[in-house]
mmCIF file of C-alpha atoms and ligand atoms in Angstrom:
data_model
loop_
_atom_site.group_PDB
_atom_site.id
_atom_site.type_symbol
_atom_site.label_atom_id
_atom_site.label_comp_id
_atom_site.label_asym_id
_atom_site.label_seq_id
_atom_site.Cartn_x
_atom_site.Cartn_y
_atom_site.Cartn_z
ATOM 1 C CA MET A 1 -21.446 4.729 21.895
ATOM 2 C CA ALA A 2 -20.738 3.464 18.353
ATOM 3 C CA ASP A 3 -20.955 -0.261 17.632
ATOM 4 C CA ALA A 4 -17.611 0.127 15.844
ATOM 5 C CA LEU A 5 -15.144 2.952 16.348
ATOM 6 C CA ILE A 6 -12.695 2.972 13.427
ATOM 7 C CA LEU A 7 -9.467 4.928 13.734
ATOM 8 C CA GLY A 8 -8.071 5.910 10.314
ATOM 9 C CA GLY A 9 -9.969 6.400 7.055
ATOM 10 C CA GLY A 10 -7.540 4.874 4.547
ATOM 11 C CA LEU A 11 -8.429 1.781 2.552
ATOM 12 C CA ALA A 12 -8.628 -0.606 5.500
ATOM 13 C CA GLY A 13 -10.623 1.717 7.780
ATOM 14 C CA SER A 14 -13.042 2.919 5.094
ATOM 15 C CA ALA A 15 -13.636 -0.592 3.741
ATOM 16 C CA ALA A 16 -14.409 -1.901 7.242
ATOM 17 C CA ALA A 17 -16.733 1.085 7.797
ATOM 18 C CA CYS A 18 -18.599 0.237 4.550
ATOM 19 C CA LEU A 19 -19.096 -3.391 5.531
ATOM 20 C CA ILE A 20 -20.158 -2.824 9.137
ATOM 21 C CA ALA A 21 -22.414 0.152 8.360
ATOM 22 C CA ARG A 22 -23.960 -1.754 5.441
ATOM 23 C CA ASP A 23 -25.132 -4.294 7.998
ATOM 24 C CA GLY A 24 -27.017 -1.579 9.858
ATOM 25 C CA LYS A 25 -24.534 -1.038 12.692
ATOM 26 C CA HIS A 26 -23.591 2.366 14.067
ATOM 27 C CA VAL A 27 -20.074 3.129 12.815
ATOM 28 C CA SER A 28 -17.913 6.092 13.749
ATOM 29 C CA LEU A 29 -14.846 6.657 11.541
ATOM 30 C CA LEU A 30 -12.123 9.151 12.498
ATOM 31 C CA GLU A 31 -9.644 10.409 9.876
ATOM 32 C CA ARG A 32 -6.962 12.967 10.623
ATOM 33 C CA GLU A 33 -6.794 14.490 7.116
ATOM 34 C CA THR A 34 -9.445 17.043 6.219
ATOM 35 C CA GLY A 35 -9.894 15.960 2.581
ATOM 36 C CA PRO A 36 -8.419 14.026 -0.376
ATOM 37 C CA HIS A 37 -4.651 13.745 -0.216
ATOM 38 C CA HIS A 38 -1.745 12.015 -1.943
ATOM 39 C CA LYS A 39 -0.102 9.023 -0.253
ATOM 40 C CA VAL A 40 3.178 7.295 -0.977
ATOM 41 C CA CYS A 41 2.085 4.221 -2.946
ATOM 42 C CA GLY A 42 2.888 2.516 -6.247
ATOM 43 C CA GLU A 43 -0.863 2.769 -7.033
ATOM 44 C CA PHE A 44 -0.812 -0.683 -8.600
ATOM 45 C CA LEU A 45 -4.149 -2.357 -7.849
ATOM 46 C CA SER A 46 -3.778 -6.119 -7.985
ATOM 47 C CA ILE A 47 -6.598 -8.390 -9.048
ATOM 48 C CA GLU A 48 -7.364 -9.292 -5.412
ATOM 49 C CA ALA A 49 -7.696 -5.607 -4.494
ATOM 50 C CA VAL A 50 -9.931 -4.936 -7.490
ATOM 51 C CA GLY A 51 -12.146 -7.901 -6.514
ATOM 52 C CA HIS A 52 -12.614 -6.547 -2.989
ATOM 53 C CA LEU A 53 -13.378 -3.047 -4.297
ATOM 54 C CA HIS A 54 -16.141 -4.446 -6.492
ATOM 55 C CA GLN A 55 -17.603 -6.253 -3.455
ATOM 56 C CA LEU A 56 -17.718 -2.853 -1.729
ATOM 57 C CA GLY A 57 -19.538 -1.249 -4.668
ATOM 58 C CA VAL A 58 -16.506 0.712 -5.923
ATOM 59 C CA ASP A 59 -15.592 0.346 -9.603
ATOM 60 C CA PRO A 60 -12.005 1.547 -10.197
ATOM 61 C CA LEU A 61 -12.542 1.728 -13.973
ATOM 62 C CA ALA A 62 -15.419 4.150 -13.443
ATOM 63 C CA LEU A 63 -12.962 6.290 -11.438
ATOM 64 C CA GLY A 64 -10.587 6.409 -14.411
ATOM 65 C CA ALA A 65 -8.236 3.506 -13.569
ATOM 66 C CA VAL A 66 -6.062 2.258 -16.439
ATOM 67 C CA PRO A 67 -5.277 -1.408 -17.186
ATOM 68 C CA ILE A 68 -1.796 -2.827 -16.603
ATOM 69 C CA GLU A 69 -1.090 -6.143 -18.258
ATOM 70 C CA ARG A 70 2.695 -6.410 -18.440
ATOM 71 C CA ILE A 71 5.712 -6.085 -16.167
ATOM 72 C CA ARG A 72 9.088 -4.790 -17.355
ATOM 73 C CA VAL A 73 12.009 -5.369 -14.997
ATOM 74 C CA VAL A 74 14.937 -3.040 -15.506
ATOM 75 C CA GLN A 75 18.468 -3.662 -14.323
ATOM 76 C CA GLY A 76 20.956 -1.011 -15.401
ATOM 77 C CA HIS A 77 20.869 -0.767 -19.206
ATOM 78 C CA HIS A 78 18.974 -4.022 -19.612
ATOM 79 C CA ASP A 79 15.320 -4.879 -19.355
ATOM 80 C CA VAL A 80 13.059 -7.886 -19.653
ATOM 81 C CA GLU A 81 9.302 -7.933 -20.102
ATOM 82 C CA ALA A 82 6.566 -10.506 -19.456
ATOM 83 C CA ALA A 83 2.796 -10.712 -19.120
ATOM 84 C CA LEU A 84 1.285 -10.336 -15.654
ATOM 85 C CA PRO A 85 -0.835 -13.327 -14.657
ATOM 86 C CA PHE A 86 -3.855 -10.966 -14.388
ATOM 87 C CA THR A 87 -4.905 -7.492 -15.465
ATOM 88 C CA ALA A 88 -4.019 -4.998 -12.737
ATOM 89 C CA LEU A 89 -5.186 -1.375 -12.607
ATOM 90 C CA GLY A 90 -3.424 1.936 -12.049
ATOM 91 C CA LEU A 91 -5.395 4.413 -9.920
ATOM 92 C CA SER A 92 -4.136 7.170 -7.650
ATOM 93 C CA ARG A 93 -4.702 6.932 -3.916
ATOM 94 C CA PHE A 94 -5.974 10.521 -4.066
ATOM 95 C CA THR A 95 -8.968 9.265 -6.053
ATOM 96 C CA LEU A 96 -9.363 5.771 -4.613
ATOM 97 C CA ASP A 97 -9.244 6.592 -0.895
ATOM 98 C CA GLU A 98 -11.697 9.435 -1.391
ATOM 99 C CA ALA A 99 -14.129 7.199 -3.264
ATOM 100 C CA LEU A 100 -14.013 4.607 -0.500
ATOM 101 C CA ILE A 101 -14.476 7.017 2.409
ATOM 102 C CA ALA A 102 -17.385 8.607 0.519
ATOM 103 C CA LYS A 103 -18.831 5.114 0.018
ATOM 104 C CA ALA A 104 -18.631 4.499 3.773
ATOM 105 C CA GLU A 105 -20.737 7.626 4.312
ATOM 106 C CA THR A 106 -23.337 6.481 1.796
ATOM 107 C CA TYR A 107 -23.633 3.195 3.728
ATOM 108 C CA GLY A 108 -24.386 5.280 6.823
ATOM 109 C CA ALA A 109 -21.038 5.494 8.622
ATOM 110 C CA HIS A 110 -20.532 8.683 10.605
ATOM 111 C CA VAL A 111 -17.259 10.105 9.261
ATOM 112 C CA GLU A 112 -15.330 12.812 11.083
ATOM 113 C CA ARG A 113 -12.409 14.308 9.186
ATOM 114 C CA GLY A 114 -9.630 16.468 10.536
ATOM 115 C CA VAL A 115 -9.688 14.518 13.808
ATOM 116 C CA ARG A 116 -6.419 13.083 15.049
ATOM 117 C CA VAL A 117 -6.423 10.187 17.463
ATOM 118 C CA LEU A 118 -3.928 10.900 20.234
ATOM 119 C CA GLU A 119 -4.281 7.815 22.376
ATOM 120 C CA LEU A 120 -6.306 4.633 22.639
ATOM 121 C CA SER A 121 -7.208 3.351 26.044
ATOM 122 C CA GLY A 122 -9.433 0.274 26.122
ATOM 123 C CA ARG A 123 -12.513 1.199 24.070
ATOM 124 C CA THR A 124 -11.952 4.945 24.344
ATOM 125 C CA ALA A 125 -9.955 7.073 21.925
ATOM 126 C CA ARG A 126 -8.674 10.447 23.053
ATOM 127 C CA THR A 127 -8.701 12.740 20.021
ATOM 128 C CA THR A 128 -8.052 16.359 19.112
ATOM 129 C CA ARG A 129 -11.846 16.816 19.392
ATOM 130 C CA GLY A 130 -12.440 15.031 22.660
ATOM 131 C CA GLU A 131 -13.138 11.422 23.527
ATOM 132 C CA ARG A 132 -14.857 8.849 21.273
ATOM 133 C CA GLU A 133 -15.994 5.397 22.369
ATOM 134 C CA GLY A 134 -16.916 2.202 20.578
ATOM 135 C CA ARG A 135 -18.064 -1.285 21.633
ATOM 136 C CA ARG A 136 -15.405 -2.545 19.224
ATOM 137 C CA VAL A 137 -12.316 -0.573 18.207
ATOM 138 C CA LEU A 138 -10.614 -1.017 14.832
ATOM 139 C CA LEU A 139 -7.115 0.407 14.515
ATOM 140 C CA ALA A 140 -6.487 1.371 10.879
ATOM 141 C CA THR A 141 -4.021 4.256 11.099
ATOM 142 C CA GLY A 142 -1.662 2.668 8.586
ATOM 143 C CA LYS A 143 2.054 3.063 9.077
ATOM 144 C CA LEU A 144 1.503 5.636 11.806
ATOM 145 C CA PRO A 145 1.453 4.229 15.320
ATOM 146 C CA VAL A 146 -1.074 5.402 17.878
ATOM 147 C CA ARG A 147 -0.280 5.501 21.567
ATOM 148 C CA GLU A 148 -2.048 2.522 23.149
ATOM 149 C CA GLN A 149 -2.475 2.300 26.936
ATOM 150 C CA GLY A 150 0.376 4.788 27.325
ATOM 151 C CA VAL A 151 2.749 2.959 24.951
ATOM 152 C CA VAL A 152 3.655 3.694 21.325
ATOM 153 C CA LEU A 153 4.286 0.510 19.341
ATOM 154 C CA SER A 154 6.322 2.145 16.604
ATOM 155 C CA GLY A 155 8.062 -0.989 15.308
ATOM 156 C CA ARG A 156 10.940 1.264 14.243
ATOM 157 C CA ALA A 157 13.644 -0.699 12.439
ATOM 158 C CA GLU A 158 17.391 -0.076 12.652
ATOM 159 C CA ASP A 159 17.673 0.488 8.919
ATOM 160 C CA GLY A 160 14.127 0.802 7.637
ATOM 161 C CA PHE A 161 13.162 2.131 4.226
ATOM 162 C CA VAL A 162 12.103 5.557 3.047
ATOM 163 C CA GLY A 163 9.569 5.987 0.255
ATOM 164 C CA PHE A 164 8.835 8.752 -2.249
ATOM 165 C CA LYS A 165 6.148 9.373 -4.802
ATOM 166 C CA MET A 166 5.933 11.828 -7.662
ATOM 167 C CA HIS A 167 3.324 12.196 -10.419
ATOM 168 C CA TYR A 168 4.407 13.220 -13.910
ATOM 169 C CA ARG A 169 2.732 14.382 -17.087
ATOM 170 C CA LEU A 170 4.694 12.487 -19.731
ATOM 171 C CA THR A 171 5.196 13.369 -23.365
ATOM 172 C CA PRO A 172 2.631 11.558 -25.597
ATOM 173 C CA ALA A 173 5.402 9.287 -26.974
ATOM 174 C CA ALA A 174 6.583 8.300 -23.464
ATOM 175 C CA ALA A 175 2.999 7.739 -22.293
ATOM 176 C CA ARG A 176 2.416 5.400 -25.245
ATOM 177 C CA GLN A 177 5.612 3.526 -24.390
ATOM 178 C CA LEU A 178 4.520 3.071 -20.758
ATOM 179 C CA ALA A 179 0.836 2.271 -21.424
ATOM 180 C CA GLY A 180 -0.273 -1.112 -20.086
ATOM 181 C CA THR A 181 3.044 -1.777 -18.318
ATOM 182 C CA ILE A 182 4.500 -1.518 -14.837
ATOM 183 C CA VAL A 183 8.220 -0.781 -14.957
ATOM 184 C CA LEU A 184 10.135 -2.114 -11.957
ATOM 185 C CA ALA A 185 13.702 -0.754 -11.820
ATOM 186 C CA LEU A 186 16.139 -2.470 -9.456
ATOM 187 C CA PHE A 187 19.006 -0.575 -7.835
ATOM 188 C CA ASP A 188 21.602 -1.095 -5.138
ATOM 189 C CA GLY A 189 19.713 -0.205 -1.950
ATOM 190 C CA GLY A 190 16.209 0.049 -3.381
ATOM 191 C CA TYR A 191 13.797 -0.069 -6.273
ATOM 192 C CA ALA A 192 11.392 2.112 -8.252
ATOM 193 C CA GLY A 193 8.011 1.447 -9.848
ATOM 194 C CA LEU A 194 6.629 3.504 -12.708
ATOM 195 C CA GLN A 195 3.182 3.155 -14.282
ATOM 196 C CA LEU A 196 0.272 5.178 -15.565
ATOM 197 C CA VAL A 197 -2.698 6.096 -13.383
ATOM 198 C CA GLU A 198 -5.891 8.005 -14.239
ATOM 199 C CA ASP A 199 -5.964 11.359 -15.978
ATOM 200 C CA GLU A 200 -2.930 10.520 -18.180
ATOM 201 C CA ARG A 201 -0.552 10.827 -15.241
ATOM 202 C CA ALA A 202 2.409 8.590 -14.507
ATOM 203 C CA ASN A 203 3.239 7.598 -10.938
ATOM 204 C CA LEU A 204 6.845 7.087 -9.934
ATOM 205 C CA CYS A 205 7.255 5.434 -6.540
ATOM 206 C CA LEU A 206 10.650 4.748 -4.980
ATOM 207 C CA ILE A 207 11.782 2.815 -1.979
ATOM 208 C CA LEU A 208 15.289 2.938 -0.630
ATOM 209 C CA ARG A 209 17.140 1.964 2.493
ATOM 210 C CA ARG A 210 17.568 4.819 4.945
ATOM 211 C CA LYS A 211 21.311 4.204 4.817
ATOM 212 C CA THR A 212 21.331 4.521 1.011
ATOM 213 C CA PHE A 213 19.255 7.696 1.281
ATOM 214 C CA SER A 214 21.763 9.213 3.749
ATOM 215 C CA GLN A 215 24.725 8.148 1.613
ATOM 216 C CA LEU A 216 23.122 9.790 -1.428
ATOM 217 C CA GLY A 217 22.928 13.088 0.432
ATOM 218 C CA GLY A 218 19.532 12.835 2.097
ATOM 219 C CA ASP A 219 17.440 14.995 -0.219
ATOM 220 C CA TRP A 220 15.156 14.677 -3.259
ATOM 221 C CA THR A 221 17.698 16.178 -5.686
ATOM 222 C CA ALA A 222 20.113 13.404 -4.789
ATOM 223 C CA VAL A 223 17.362 10.788 -5.066
ATOM 224 C CA ARG A 224 16.476 12.115 -8.517
ATOM 225 C CA GLY A 225 20.076 11.718 -9.585
ATOM 226 C CA TRP A 226 19.915 8.128 -8.295
ATOM 227 C CA PHE A 227 16.901 7.023 -10.310
ATOM 228 C CA GLU A 228 17.658 9.164 -13.350
ATOM 229 C CA SER A 229 20.975 7.328 -13.628
ATOM 230 C CA ASN A 230 18.843 4.469 -14.937
ATOM 231 C CA PRO A 231 18.594 4.938 -18.726
ATOM 232 C CA VAL A 232 15.140 3.342 -19.065
ATOM 233 C CA LEU A 233 13.545 5.573 -16.394
ATOM 234 C CA GLN A 234 15.475 8.543 -17.705
ATOM 235 C CA ARG A 235 14.152 7.969 -21.238
ATOM 236 C CA ILE A 236 10.514 7.712 -20.117
ATOM 237 C CA LEU A 237 10.643 10.684 -17.738
ATOM 238 C CA ALA A 238 12.746 12.983 -19.950
ATOM 239 C CA ASP A 239 10.726 16.079 -20.916
ATOM 240 C CA GLY A 240 7.915 14.986 -18.570
ATOM 241 C CA ASP A 241 6.594 17.517 -16.044
ATOM 242 C CA ALA A 242 6.688 16.748 -12.321
ATOM 243 C CA LEU A 243 3.173 17.558 -11.050
ATOM 244 C CA PHE A 244 3.895 18.120 -7.345
ATOM 245 C CA GLU A 245 6.070 20.926 -6.043
ATOM 246 C CA LYS A 246 7.887 18.339 -3.932
ATOM 247 C CA PRO A 247 7.490 14.557 -3.686
ATOM 248 C CA VAL A 248 5.246 12.891 -1.133
ATOM 249 C CA ALA A 249 7.555 11.082 1.280
ATOM 250 C CA VAL A 250 7.352 8.601 4.114
ATOM 251 C CA ALA A 251 10.102 7.349 6.429
ATOM 252 C CA ASN A 252 10.634 4.367 8.691
ATOM 253 C CA LEU A 253 8.924 1.730 6.556
ATOM 254 C CA THR A 254 9.264 -1.623 8.264
ATOM 255 C CA TYR A 255 8.182 -4.660 6.287
ATOM 256 C CA GLY A 256 7.345 -8.152 7.450
ATOM 257 C CA LEU A 257 4.935 -10.096 9.619
ATOM 258 C CA PRO A 258 3.822 -8.441 12.858
ATOM 259 C CA SER A 259 5.468 -9.189 16.151
ATOM 260 C CA ARG A 260 3.459 -11.419 18.491
ATOM 261 C CA ASP A 261 2.557 -8.673 20.998
ATOM 262 C CA HIS A 262 0.699 -6.911 18.195
ATOM 263 C CA ALA A 263 -2.111 -9.445 18.323
ATOM 264 C CA GLU A 264 -2.842 -8.902 22.016
ATOM 265 C CA GLY A 265 -5.487 -6.531 23.414
ATOM 266 C CA PRO A 266 -9.126 -5.883 22.503
ATOM 267 C CA ALA A 267 -8.538 -3.641 19.442
ATOM 268 C CA LEU A 268 -8.452 -5.111 15.932
ATOM 269 C CA SER A 269 -5.398 -4.045 13.882
ATOM 270 C CA LEU A 270 -6.074 -3.615 10.168
ATOM 271 C CA GLY A 271 -3.995 -3.046 7.025
ATOM 272 C CA ASP A 272 -0.525 -1.605 7.519
ATOM 273 C CA ARG A 273 -1.189 -1.282 11.246
ATOM 274 C CA TRP A 274 -1.246 -5.075 11.216
ATOM 275 C CA ALA A 275 1.710 -5.691 8.893
ATOM 276 C CA MET A 276 3.373 -4.272 5.805
ATOM 277 C CA THR A 277 4.101 -6.534 2.892
ATOM 278 C CA PRO A 278 7.022 -5.521 0.653
ATOM 279 C CA SER A 279 5.772 -2.959 -1.822
ATOM 280 C CA LEU A 280 7.339 -4.557 -4.883
ATOM 281 C CA THR A 281 4.633 -7.238 -5.056
ATOM 282 C CA GLY A 282 1.891 -4.578 -5.170
ATOM 283 C CA ASP A 283 -0.452 -6.435 -2.817
ATOM 284 C CA GLY A 284 -0.491 -4.150 0.249
ATOM 285 C CA MET A 285 -3.819 -2.619 -0.726
ATOM 286 C CA ALA A 286 -5.307 -6.086 -1.187
ATOM 287 C CA ILE A 287 -4.146 -7.036 2.324
ATOM 288 C CA ALA A 288 -5.622 -3.821 3.747
ATOM 289 C CA LEU A 289 -8.965 -4.627 2.104
ATOM 290 C CA ARG A 290 -8.819 -8.296 3.135
ATOM 291 C CA SER A 291 -8.213 -7.268 6.737
ATOM 292 C CA ALA A 292 -11.321 -5.079 6.525
ATOM 293 C CA PHE A 293 -13.462 -8.001 5.349
ATOM 294 C CA LEU A 294 -12.165 -10.218 8.153
ATOM 295 C CA ALA A 295 -12.516 -7.462 10.765
ATOM 296 C CA ALA A 296 -16.102 -6.775 9.686
ATOM 297 C CA GLN A 297 -16.937 -10.481 9.983
ATOM 298 C CA CYS A 298 -15.375 -10.488 13.445
ATOM 299 C CA VAL A 299 -17.395 -7.470 14.602
ATOM 300 C CA LEU A 300 -20.668 -8.681 13.091
ATOM 301 C CA SER A 301 -20.318 -12.165 14.550
ATOM 302 C CA GLU A 302 -19.090 -10.798 17.903
ATOM 303 C CA ALA A 303 -15.925 -12.884 17.718
ATOM 304 C CA ASP A 304 -12.857 -11.861 19.724
ATOM 305 C CA ALA A 305 -9.880 -9.894 18.451
ATOM 306 C CA ALA A 306 -7.478 -12.801 18.898
ATOM 307 C CA SER A 307 -9.448 -15.010 16.499
ATOM 308 C CA TYR A 308 -9.545 -12.168 13.950
ATOM 309 C CA HIS A 309 -5.763 -11.736 14.151
ATOM 310 C CA ARG A 310 -5.269 -15.483 13.767
ATOM 311 C CA ARG A 311 -7.455 -15.568 10.637
ATOM 312 C CA LEU A 312 -5.695 -12.541 9.179
ATOM 313 C CA ALA A 313 -2.298 -14.127 9.837
ATOM 314 C CA ALA A 314 -3.414 -17.376 8.220
ATOM 315 C CA GLN A 315 -4.544 -15.545 5.083
ATOM 316 C CA THR A 316 -1.577 -13.211 4.705
ATOM 317 C CA ARG A 317 1.418 -15.158 6.053
ATOM 318 C CA ARG A 318 2.316 -16.888 2.803
ATOM 319 C CA GLN A 319 2.090 -13.697 0.723
ATOM 320 C CA ILE A 320 4.162 -11.631 3.159
ATOM 321 C CA THR A 321 6.769 -14.373 3.650
ATOM 322 C CA ARG A 322 7.287 -14.861 -0.087
ATOM 323 C CA ALA A 323 7.383 -11.124 -0.720
ATOM 324 C CA MET A 324 10.012 -10.739 2.044
ATOM 325 C CA VAL A 325 12.153 -13.489 0.498
ATOM 326 C CA LEU A 326 11.945 -11.718 -2.861
ATOM 327 C CA GLN A 327 12.716 -8.263 -1.454
ATOM 328 C CA ASN A 328 15.594 -9.488 0.724
ATOM 329 C CA GLY A 329 17.015 -11.549 -2.153
ATOM 330 C CA LEU A 330 16.998 -8.594 -4.514
ATOM 331 C CA GLU A 331 19.029 -6.571 -2.014
ATOM 332 C CA SER A 332 22.043 -8.738 -2.752
ATOM 333 C CA SER A 333 23.623 -7.531 -5.990
ATOM 334 C CA ALA A 334 24.776 -11.082 -6.862
ATOM 335 C CA LEU A 335 21.268 -12.528 -6.397
ATOM 336 C CA ARG A 336 19.697 -9.586 -8.187
ATOM 337 C CA PHE A 337 22.033 -10.090 -11.113
ATOM 338 C CA ALA A 338 21.345 -13.848 -11.198
ATOM 339 C CA ALA A 339 17.561 -13.390 -10.886
ATOM 340 C CA TYR A 340 17.546 -10.781 -13.620
ATOM 341 C CA TRP A 341 19.487 -12.954 -16.089
ATOM 342 C CA LEU A 342 17.357 -15.994 -15.303
ATOM 343 C CA ALA A 343 14.249 -13.929 -16.075
ATOM 344 C CA ARG A 344 15.906 -12.640 -19.200
ATOM 345 C CA LEU A 345 16.552 -16.206 -20.360
ATOM 346 C CA HIS A 346 13.041 -17.281 -19.433
ATOM 347 C CA PRO A 347 10.610 -14.290 -19.108
ATOM 348 C CA PRO A 348 7.633 -16.432 -17.924
ATOM 349 C CA LEU A 349 9.532 -16.667 -14.607
ATOM 350 C CA LEU A 350 8.410 -13.081 -13.977
ATOM 351 C CA THR A 351 4.800 -14.096 -14.566
ATOM 352 C CA ARG A 352 5.258 -16.953 -12.099
ATOM 353 C CA ALA A 353 6.874 -14.704 -9.487
ATOM 354 C CA ALA A 354 3.939 -12.295 -9.762
ATOM 355 C CA HIS A 355 1.526 -15.216 -9.425
ATOM 356 C CA ALA A 356 3.345 -16.704 -6.415
ATOM 357 C CA THR A 357 3.157 -13.463 -4.424
ATOM 358 C CA ARG A 358 -0.656 -13.098 -4.437
ATOM 359 C CA LEU A 359 -3.078 -13.358 -1.531
ATOM 360 C CA PRO A 360 -5.139 -16.562 -1.470
ATOM 361 C CA ALA A 361 -8.627 -16.239 -2.963
ATOM 362 C CA TRP A 362 -11.277 -14.746 -0.710
ATOM 363 C CA ASN A 363 -13.742 -17.265 0.537
ATOM 364 C CA GLU A 364 -16.564 -15.754 2.514
ATOM 365 C CA ALA A 365 -17.582 -19.077 4.076
HETATM 366 C C1 LIG B 1 6.381 2.953 -1.128
HETATM 367 C C2 LIG B 1 5.135 2.129 -1.114
HETATM 368 C C3 LIG B 1 4.600 1.639 -2.294
HETATM 369 C C4 LIG B 1 3.445 0.848 -2.274
HETATM 370 N N1 LIG B 1 2.918 0.418 -3.451
HETATM 371 C C5 LIG B 1 1.814 -0.353 -3.432
HETATM 372 C C6 LIG B 1 1.217 -0.783 -4.650
HETATM 373 O O1 LIG B 1 1.646 -0.420 -5.742
HETATM 374 N N2 LIG B 1 0.123 -1.610 -4.577
HETATM 375 C C7 LIG B 1 -0.403 -1.996 -3.385
HETATM 376 O O2 LIG B 1 -1.378 -2.767 -3.363
HETATM 377 N N3 LIG B 1 0.114 -1.562 -2.209
HETATM 378 C C8 LIG B 1 1.195 -0.737 -2.216
HETATM 379 N N4 LIG B 1 1.697 -0.270 -1.045
HETATM 380 C C9 LIG B 1 1.036 -0.630 0.212
HETATM 381 C C10 LIG B 1 -0.238 0.210 0.472
HETATM 382 O O3 LIG B 1 0.017 1.567 0.217
HETATM 383 C C11 LIG B 1 -0.678 0.022 1.921
HETATM 384 O O4 LIG B 1 -0.622 -1.338 2.248
HETATM 385 C C12 LIG B 1 -2.096 0.545 2.152
HETATM 386 O O5 LIG B 1 -2.131 1.926 1.969
HETATM 387 C C13 LIG B 1 -2.540 0.240 3.569
HETATM 388 O O6 LIG B 1 -3.791 0.817 3.805
HETATM 389 P P1 LIG B 1 -4.197 1.245 5.290
HETATM 390 O O7 LIG B 1 -5.637 1.645 5.218
HETATM 391 O O8 LIG B 1 -3.767 0.200 6.241
HETATM 392 O O9 LIG B 1 -3.287 2.499 5.619
HETATM 393 P P2 LIG B 1 -3.321 3.961 4.996
HETATM 394 O O10 LIG B 1 -3.751 3.922 3.583
HETATM 395 O O11 LIG B 1 -2.003 4.562 5.318
HETATM 396 O O12 LIG B 1 -4.464 4.707 5.807
HETATM 397 C C14 LIG B 1 -4.308 5.076 7.156
HETATM 398 C C15 LIG B 1 -5.190 6.294 7.398
HETATM 399 O O13 LIG B 1 -5.175 6.606 8.783
HETATM 400 C C16 LIG B 1 -5.068 8.006 8.934
HETATM 401 N N5 LIG B 1 -4.435 8.266 10.240
HETATM 402 C C17 LIG B 1 -3.147 8.007 10.586
HETATM 403 N N6 LIG B 1 -2.903 8.339 11.860
HETATM 404 C C18 LIG B 1 -4.086 8.805 12.347
HETATM 405 C C19 LIG B 1 -4.484 9.316 13.617
HETATM 406 N N7 LIG B 1 -3.630 9.398 14.640
HETATM 407 N N8 LIG B 1 -5.774 9.717 13.761
HETATM 408 C C20 LIG B 1 -6.664 9.632 12.724
HETATM 409 N N9 LIG B 1 -6.333 9.170 11.510
HETATM 410 C C21 LIG B 1 -5.049 8.758 11.318
HETATM 411 C C22 LIG B 1 -4.221 8.451 7.761
HETATM 412 O O14 LIG B 1 -4.417 9.822 7.460
HETATM 413 C C23 LIG B 1 -4.694 7.514 6.667
HETATM 414 O O15 LIG B 1 -5.742 8.063 5.879
HETATM 415 C C24 LIG B 1 2.837 0.532 -1.043
HETATM 416 C C25 LIG B 1 3.365 1.026 0.150
HETATM 417 C C26 LIG B 1 4.492 1.818 0.120
HETATM 418 C C27 LIG B 1 5.033 2.355 1.406
#
């Protein structure tokens, strides 16, 4: 039996595997994908996420990450730009997740890929390759729920969000225009982020309400029409080549703090399985990594799951609450309009908003 059985080899699961295996414990990590793959994500690595990656021995710059120092908010034909309060990095999840799962293996974790967890019952996971057991179980399957004790906690919202991602090869002029900047375009019913990642690619990530998606016609062609109606995005993407045959997509995104029943039971919930913070603040990866650090401390000190969930809540509550206020506020066209013009009058407000929606500093004590 493994000391720690980790279900899901995304950022949270792989980071926890690194930390627990590094301490000499027997870790078994199960990941359903067979190899590197693209994930819907803005691919904006905040300073907190970069700090945690360095602690794990992963250097995003060595993987080709590009610096992002400015934010440009776009509303219709208008835009406003300000400095970020830190230097962020752009790196694809294809590259980052692979580097982290490989790191877990170098620390001695036993990684099984192409294994899907079907059900968790106590300390035993039923998988497509038979049963796996761990003294401690860490649930890190991201947005995808796993059946637990016969129940699926899907957290499905009435009108959740859908997300899309597409990589582009831009023209050299457009790439120069975008370099060093994250463009955040606000729409009725959603928003889009555009930035450079490694290998001279640009990542466009969109989030829209399911209702908006249905009203648009429910397919990618309609969604393209939606974001290309924005002149700033249109200008940057014009003559660029889409690099995937079709976008990567995810449905039923439900943001916010977890419901109380989530924190019950012996398994530790990590990353998005714990809670999803609104994507527009670009701190979800930092929360996933933070949860891994806290979960590893919990396992190594033989603390109980409830105390881990309490510590995770204490460290993430403020970030998620503020990000929710921002996301919900921007859904109202009147508030969006007012916020945009305030930022236009005083651009440092954008810097402050970015600063106010960060995780608190990590203190290992
Ligand atoms: C549209 C969008 C944009 C975002 N943009 C940003 C951003 O710019 N910056 C940022 O910091 N955060 C962003 N986020 C948030 C970030 O992507 C997530 O918070 C982060 O990926 C969470 O990591 P995780 O390890 O919890 O989950 P994941 O990265 O989803 O990993 C879960 C892993 O579990 C595996 N798995 C799932 N089910 C099973 C199963 N049954 N058996 C075995 N394995 C399984 C999956 O294959 C996957 O590898 C964004 C999120 C969305 C939706």
